[in-house]
Coordinates of C-alpha atoms and ligand atoms in Angstrom, one line a residue:
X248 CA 114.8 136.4 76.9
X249 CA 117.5 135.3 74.4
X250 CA 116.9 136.0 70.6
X251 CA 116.0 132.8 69.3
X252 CA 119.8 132.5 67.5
X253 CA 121.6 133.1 70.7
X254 CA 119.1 130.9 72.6
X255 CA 120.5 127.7 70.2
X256 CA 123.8 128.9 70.2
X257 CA 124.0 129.0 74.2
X258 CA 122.0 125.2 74.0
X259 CA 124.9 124.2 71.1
X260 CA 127.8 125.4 73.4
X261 CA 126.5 123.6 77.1
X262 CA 125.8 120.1 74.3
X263 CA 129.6 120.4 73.4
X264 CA 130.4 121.3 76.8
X265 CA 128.8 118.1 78.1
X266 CA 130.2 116.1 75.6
X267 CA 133.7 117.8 75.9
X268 CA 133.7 116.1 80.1
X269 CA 132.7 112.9 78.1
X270 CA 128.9 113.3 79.4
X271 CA 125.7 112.4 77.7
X272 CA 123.4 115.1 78.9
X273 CA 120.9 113.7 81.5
X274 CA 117.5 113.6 79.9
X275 CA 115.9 112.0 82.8
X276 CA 116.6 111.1 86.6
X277 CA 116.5 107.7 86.9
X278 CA 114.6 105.1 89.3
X279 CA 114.3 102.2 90.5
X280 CA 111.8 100.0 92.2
X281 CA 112.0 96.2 93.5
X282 CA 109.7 94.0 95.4
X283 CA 110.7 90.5 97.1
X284 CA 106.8 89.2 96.9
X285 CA 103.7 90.1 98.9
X286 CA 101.9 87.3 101.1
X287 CA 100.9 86.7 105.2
X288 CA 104.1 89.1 106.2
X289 CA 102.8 89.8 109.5
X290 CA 105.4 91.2 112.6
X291 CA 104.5 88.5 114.7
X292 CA 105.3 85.7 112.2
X293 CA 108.9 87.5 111.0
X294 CA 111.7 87.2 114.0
X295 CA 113.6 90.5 113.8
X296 CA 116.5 89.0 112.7
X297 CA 114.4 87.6 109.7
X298 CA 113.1 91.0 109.0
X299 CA 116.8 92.8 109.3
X300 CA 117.8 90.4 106.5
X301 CA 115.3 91.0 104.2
X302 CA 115.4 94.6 104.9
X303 CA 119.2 94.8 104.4
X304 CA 118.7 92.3 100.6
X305 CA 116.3 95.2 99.5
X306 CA 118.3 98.0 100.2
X307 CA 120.9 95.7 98.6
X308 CA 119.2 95.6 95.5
X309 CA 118.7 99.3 95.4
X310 CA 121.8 100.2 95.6
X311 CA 123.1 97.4 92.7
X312 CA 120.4 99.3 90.4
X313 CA 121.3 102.5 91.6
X314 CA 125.3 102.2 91.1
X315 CA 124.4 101.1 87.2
X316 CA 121.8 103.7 86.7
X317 CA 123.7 106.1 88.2
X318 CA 126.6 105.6 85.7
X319 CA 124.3 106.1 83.0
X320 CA 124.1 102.0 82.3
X321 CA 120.5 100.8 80.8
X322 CA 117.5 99.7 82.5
X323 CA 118.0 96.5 81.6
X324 CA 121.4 96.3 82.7
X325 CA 119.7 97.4 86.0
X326 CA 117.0 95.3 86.3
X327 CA 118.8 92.1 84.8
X328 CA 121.6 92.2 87.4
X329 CA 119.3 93.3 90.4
X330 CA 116.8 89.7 89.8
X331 CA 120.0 88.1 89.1
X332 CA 121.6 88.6 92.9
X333 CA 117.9 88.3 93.9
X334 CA 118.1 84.7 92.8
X335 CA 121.7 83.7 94.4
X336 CA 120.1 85.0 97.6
X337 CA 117.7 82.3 99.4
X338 CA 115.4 84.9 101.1
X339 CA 113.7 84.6 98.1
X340 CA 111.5 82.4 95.7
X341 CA 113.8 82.8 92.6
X342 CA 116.6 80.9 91.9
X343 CA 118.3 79.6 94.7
X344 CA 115.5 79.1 97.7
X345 CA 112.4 78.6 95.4
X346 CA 109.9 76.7 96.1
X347 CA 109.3 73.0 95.2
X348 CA 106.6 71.5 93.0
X349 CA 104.6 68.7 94.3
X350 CA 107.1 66.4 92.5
X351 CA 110.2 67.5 94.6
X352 CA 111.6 69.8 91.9
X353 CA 112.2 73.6 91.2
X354 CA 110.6 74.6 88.0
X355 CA 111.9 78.1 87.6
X356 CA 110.1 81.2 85.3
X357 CA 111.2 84.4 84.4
X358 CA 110.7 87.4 81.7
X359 CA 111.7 90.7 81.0
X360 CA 110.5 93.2 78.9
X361 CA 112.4 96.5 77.2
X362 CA 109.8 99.4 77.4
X363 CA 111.5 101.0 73.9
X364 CA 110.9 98.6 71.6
X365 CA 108.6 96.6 73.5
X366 CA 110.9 93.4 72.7
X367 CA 110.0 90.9 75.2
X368 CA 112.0 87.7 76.5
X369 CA 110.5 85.1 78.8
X370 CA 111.2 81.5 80.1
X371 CA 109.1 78.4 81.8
X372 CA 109.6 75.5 83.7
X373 CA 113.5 75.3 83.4
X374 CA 115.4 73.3 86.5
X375 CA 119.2 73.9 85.3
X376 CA 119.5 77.7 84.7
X377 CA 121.4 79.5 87.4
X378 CA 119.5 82.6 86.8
X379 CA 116.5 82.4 84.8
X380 CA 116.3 86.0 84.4
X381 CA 119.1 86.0 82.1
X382 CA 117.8 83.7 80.2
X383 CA 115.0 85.3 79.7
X384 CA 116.8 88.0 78.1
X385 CA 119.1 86.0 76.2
X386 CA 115.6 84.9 74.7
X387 CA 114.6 88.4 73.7
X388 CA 118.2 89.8 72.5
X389 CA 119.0 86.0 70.5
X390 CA 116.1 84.0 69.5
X391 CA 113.4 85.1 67.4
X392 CA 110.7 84.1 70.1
X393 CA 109.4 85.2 73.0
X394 CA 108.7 82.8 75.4
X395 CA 110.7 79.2 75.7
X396 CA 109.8 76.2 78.1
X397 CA 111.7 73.5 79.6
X398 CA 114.1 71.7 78.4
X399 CA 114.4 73.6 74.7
X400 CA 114.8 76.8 76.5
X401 CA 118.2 75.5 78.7
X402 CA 119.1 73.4 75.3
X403 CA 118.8 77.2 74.0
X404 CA 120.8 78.3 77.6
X405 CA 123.6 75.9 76.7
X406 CA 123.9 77.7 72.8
X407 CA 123.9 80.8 74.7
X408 CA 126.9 80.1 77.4
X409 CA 124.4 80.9 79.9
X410 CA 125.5 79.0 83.2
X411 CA 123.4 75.8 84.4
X412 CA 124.0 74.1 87.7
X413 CA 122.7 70.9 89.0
X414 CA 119.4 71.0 90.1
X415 CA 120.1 70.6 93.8
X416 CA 121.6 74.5 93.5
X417 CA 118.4 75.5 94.4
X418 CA 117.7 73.7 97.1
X419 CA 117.0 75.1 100.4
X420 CA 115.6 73.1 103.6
X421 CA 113.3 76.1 104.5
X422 CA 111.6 75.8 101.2
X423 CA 111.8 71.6 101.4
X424 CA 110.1 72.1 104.8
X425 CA 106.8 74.1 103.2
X426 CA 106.8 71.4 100.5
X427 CA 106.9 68.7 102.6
X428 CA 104.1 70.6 105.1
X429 CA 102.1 71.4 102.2
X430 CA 101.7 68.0 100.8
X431 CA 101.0 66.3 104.1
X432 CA 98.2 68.9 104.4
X433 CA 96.7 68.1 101.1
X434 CA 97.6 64.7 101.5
X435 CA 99.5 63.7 98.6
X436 CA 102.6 61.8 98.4
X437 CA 105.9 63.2 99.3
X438 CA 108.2 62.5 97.0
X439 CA 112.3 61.6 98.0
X440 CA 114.6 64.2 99.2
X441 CA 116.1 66.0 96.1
X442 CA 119.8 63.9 94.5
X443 CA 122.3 65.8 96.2
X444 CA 120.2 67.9 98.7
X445 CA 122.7 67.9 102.1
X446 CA 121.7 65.4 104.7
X447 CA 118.2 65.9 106.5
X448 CA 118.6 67.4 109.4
X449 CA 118.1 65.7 112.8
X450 CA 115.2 66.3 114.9
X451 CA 111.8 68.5 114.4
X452 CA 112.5 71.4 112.3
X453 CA 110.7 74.7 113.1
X454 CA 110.4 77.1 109.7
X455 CA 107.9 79.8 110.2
X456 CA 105.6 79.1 107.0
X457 CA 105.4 82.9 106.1
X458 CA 102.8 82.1 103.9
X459 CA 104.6 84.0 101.6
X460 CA 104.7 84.0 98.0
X461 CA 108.8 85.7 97.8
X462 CA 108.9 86.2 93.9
X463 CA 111.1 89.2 92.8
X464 CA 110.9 91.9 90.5
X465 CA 112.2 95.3 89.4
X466 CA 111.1 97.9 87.2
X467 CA 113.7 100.7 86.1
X468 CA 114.0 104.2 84.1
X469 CA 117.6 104.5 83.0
X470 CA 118.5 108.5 81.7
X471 CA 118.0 108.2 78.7
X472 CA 114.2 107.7 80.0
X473 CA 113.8 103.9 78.7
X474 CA 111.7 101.7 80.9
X475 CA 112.7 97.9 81.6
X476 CA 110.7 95.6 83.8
X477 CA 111.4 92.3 85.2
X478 CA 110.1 89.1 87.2
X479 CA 111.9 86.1 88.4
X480 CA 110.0 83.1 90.6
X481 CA 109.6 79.2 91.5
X482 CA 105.8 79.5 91.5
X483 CA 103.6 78.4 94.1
X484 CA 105.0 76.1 96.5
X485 CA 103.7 72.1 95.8
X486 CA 102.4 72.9 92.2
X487 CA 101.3 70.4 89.5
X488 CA 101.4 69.3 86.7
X489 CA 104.0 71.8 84.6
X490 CA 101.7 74.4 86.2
X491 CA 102.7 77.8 85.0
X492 CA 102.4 81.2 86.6
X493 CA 102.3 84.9 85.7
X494 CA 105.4 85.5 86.5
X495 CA 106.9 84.7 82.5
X496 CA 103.7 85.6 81.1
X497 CA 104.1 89.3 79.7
X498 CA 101.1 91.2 80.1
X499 CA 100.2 89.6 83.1
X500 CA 103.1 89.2 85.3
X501 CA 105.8 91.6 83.5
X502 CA 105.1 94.9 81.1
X503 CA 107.2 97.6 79.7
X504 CA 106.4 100.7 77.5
X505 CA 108.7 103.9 77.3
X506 CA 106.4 106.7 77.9
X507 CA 103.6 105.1 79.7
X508 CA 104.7 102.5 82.3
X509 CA 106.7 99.4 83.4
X510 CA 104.6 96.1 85.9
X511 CA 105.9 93.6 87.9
X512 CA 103.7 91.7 90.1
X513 CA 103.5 89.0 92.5
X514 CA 100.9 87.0 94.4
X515 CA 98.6 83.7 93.3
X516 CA 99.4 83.6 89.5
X517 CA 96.0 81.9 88.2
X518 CA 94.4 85.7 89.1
X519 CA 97.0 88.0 87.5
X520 CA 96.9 85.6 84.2
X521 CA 93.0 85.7 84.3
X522 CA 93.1 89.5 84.4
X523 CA 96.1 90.4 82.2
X524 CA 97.3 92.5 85.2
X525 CA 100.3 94.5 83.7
X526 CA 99.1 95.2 80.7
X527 CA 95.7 96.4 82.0
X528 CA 97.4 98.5 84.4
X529 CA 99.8 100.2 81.7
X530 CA 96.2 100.2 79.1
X531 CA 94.8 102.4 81.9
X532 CA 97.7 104.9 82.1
X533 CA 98.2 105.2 78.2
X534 CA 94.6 105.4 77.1
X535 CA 92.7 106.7 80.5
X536 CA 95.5 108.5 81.8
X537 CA 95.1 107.2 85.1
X538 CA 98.0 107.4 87.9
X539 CA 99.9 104.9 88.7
X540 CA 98.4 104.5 91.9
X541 CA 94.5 105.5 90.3
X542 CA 95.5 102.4 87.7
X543 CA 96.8 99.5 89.8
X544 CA 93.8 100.7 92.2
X545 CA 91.4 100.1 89.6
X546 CA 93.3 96.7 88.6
X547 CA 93.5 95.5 92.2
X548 CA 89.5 96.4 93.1
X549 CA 89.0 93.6 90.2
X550 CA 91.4 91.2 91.2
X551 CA 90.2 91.4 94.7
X552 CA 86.4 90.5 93.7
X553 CA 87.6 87.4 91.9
X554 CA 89.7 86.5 95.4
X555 CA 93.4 87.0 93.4
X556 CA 95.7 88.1 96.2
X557 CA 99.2 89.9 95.8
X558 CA 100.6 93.1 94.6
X559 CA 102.7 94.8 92.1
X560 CA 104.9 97.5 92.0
X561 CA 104.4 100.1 89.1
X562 CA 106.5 103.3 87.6
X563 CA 104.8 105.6 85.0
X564 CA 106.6 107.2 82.0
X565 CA 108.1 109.9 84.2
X566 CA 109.8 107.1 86.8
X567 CA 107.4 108.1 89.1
X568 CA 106.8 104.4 91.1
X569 CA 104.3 103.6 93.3
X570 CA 102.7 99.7 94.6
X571 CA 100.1 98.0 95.7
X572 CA 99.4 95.0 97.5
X573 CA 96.1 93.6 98.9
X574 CA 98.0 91.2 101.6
X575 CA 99.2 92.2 104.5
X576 CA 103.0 92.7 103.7
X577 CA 105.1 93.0 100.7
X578 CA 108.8 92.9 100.3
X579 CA 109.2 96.6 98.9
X580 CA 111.5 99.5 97.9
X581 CA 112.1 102.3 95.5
X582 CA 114.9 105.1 95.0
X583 CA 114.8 107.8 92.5
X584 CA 118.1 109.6 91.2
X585 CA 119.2 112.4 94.1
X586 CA 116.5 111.2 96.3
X587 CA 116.3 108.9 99.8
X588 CA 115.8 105.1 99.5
X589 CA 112.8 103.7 100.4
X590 CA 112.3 99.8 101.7
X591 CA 108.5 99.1 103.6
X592 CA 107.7 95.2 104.3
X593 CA 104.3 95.7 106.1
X594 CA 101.2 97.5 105.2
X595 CA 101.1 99.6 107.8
X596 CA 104.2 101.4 106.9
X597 CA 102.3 103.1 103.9
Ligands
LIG456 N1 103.1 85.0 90.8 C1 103.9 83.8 91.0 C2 103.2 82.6 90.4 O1 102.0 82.5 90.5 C3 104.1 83.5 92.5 C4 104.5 84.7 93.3 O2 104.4 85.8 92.9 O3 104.9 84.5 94.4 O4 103.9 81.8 89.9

């Protein structure tokens, strides 16, 4: 044992030497942990060159996170540009390849949260923004709210340089296809083929309907041990009526708190909403103590008995992450600092 002089003298000298390399000294590994949404992902409905793709955009996303993270960049650095390529890439229901309201449009939602402050950003129903998810933030760093809708929160975009596109960005014929599918099956109207959506394509169109709901999220422990978590969707395909999801509602969709935990979930909004799902999962881990796993068991076993379907991924104050889902896939991965990366679309890869 070093006298207690010599013991702060030797912890002085390897500070200075850390700093002296131009190094902040690593208070914590980081991690990272994304889903692409949970739903019917089932082998047989998922061709294999379907599920190389989505396996490939996961790992992709781990390793954007991971090359920030790794040179000591912030959570929400992470987290912001992981959704933000999420939602340029059509696999999923974010951005570009989200799916249509009953009316023919994408109505996009997103929100982020910063676990050290708990400053929250979050955004509805907008049509124009590129990537909702920086919006979102742009919310929570610029505006003294936290949650803006529609056309106030692009008009709010526009003040804030953040880029818009026409609507017809978004547009993808898989996604048109389950809208058009949807609506016949519900019988209600189907409304025109989007302004500036290509050409229709000729003859009978065969999309597997993966029944799935594709929403993305991330939740991320930078070094410094701050927590940021993050959602970005287009709903529930055919929607009405300005419906709104869970997705940009914190505490039910999105939660962050340094020390306890960070929430992102997916699956059929209405239930998450109804049962405050993030927070309730990070209440259980501050107050009960509970596991991440013991806590988003306990969530899920209530969600189930009201017939909510989906999952979420969760990381405690340690970057420990873990998930759950209660359908029978979810778009999944996770990678801690120094260890293997993880990606699992099926629930029997658990
Ligand atoms: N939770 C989203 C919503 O209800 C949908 C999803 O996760 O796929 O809007």
């Amino acid at each position: 044992m070093l006298p207690p002089r010599r013991a702060f003298a030797f912890v002085l000298t390897a500070f200075a030497l850390l700093s002296a390399c131009g190094q902040q000294p690593r208070a914590h590994h980081w991690s990272i942990v994304v889903h692409g949404g949970a739903g019917v992902i089932e082998r047989a409905q998922l061709t294999p060159e379907l599920e190389a793709q989505y396996r490939s955009a996961m790992n992709h996303a781990l390793q954007t996170g991971a090359a920030i993270l790794d040179r000591g960049g912030s959570s929400l650095d992470a987290v912001q540009a992981v959704i933000s390529d999420m939602e340029d890439d059509p696999l999923f229901n974010a951005g570009r390849g989200a799916v249509f309201g009953a009316d023919g449009k994408n109505h996009l939602d997103a929100s982020i949260m910063d676990g050290r402050s708990r400053a929250a950003g979050a955004v509805a129903d907008v049509t124009r923004t590129r990537h909702p998810i920086q919006l979102a933030r742009a919310v929570m760093e610029h505006s003294p709210h936290v949650m803006l809708v529609g056309e106030g929160a692009e008009a709010f975009g526009r003040t804030q340089n953040i880029e818009q596109v026409e609507p017809s960005f978004f547009f993808t014929e898989r996604r048109w296809q389950q809208l058009v599918q949807e609506l016949r099956a519900r019988n209600l109207p189907i409304p025109p083929r989007p302004a500036g959506a290509p050409p229709a394509p000729q003859g009978a169109l065969l999309f597997l309907d993966d029944h799935k709901f594709g929403t993305v999220g991330v939740v991320a422990m930078d070094e410094q041990g701050n927590i940021a978590a993050g959602t970005s969707t287009g709903g529930t395909n055919a929607k009405l009526w300005g419906r709104v999801g869970d997705s940009p509602i914190i505490g039910a969709g999105t939660y962050a708190q340094n020390g306890v935990c960070g929430v992102s979930a997916t699956g059929t909004g209405e239930y998450f909403i109804r049962v405050g799902v993030a927070r309730d999962i990070c209440a259980r881990m501050e107050l009960r103590h509970e596991t991440a796993e013991q806590a988003s068991q306990e969530v899920f076993a209530e969600l189930g008995a009201m017939h909510g379907d989906g999952g979420v991924i969760v990381m405690d104050g340690r970057g420990h992450a873990a998930w759950r889902f209660n359908t029978p896939g979810m778009y999944r991965a996770r990678l801690e600092q120094g260890g293997r990366p993880l990606v699992q679309i099926f629930a029997d890869e658990d």
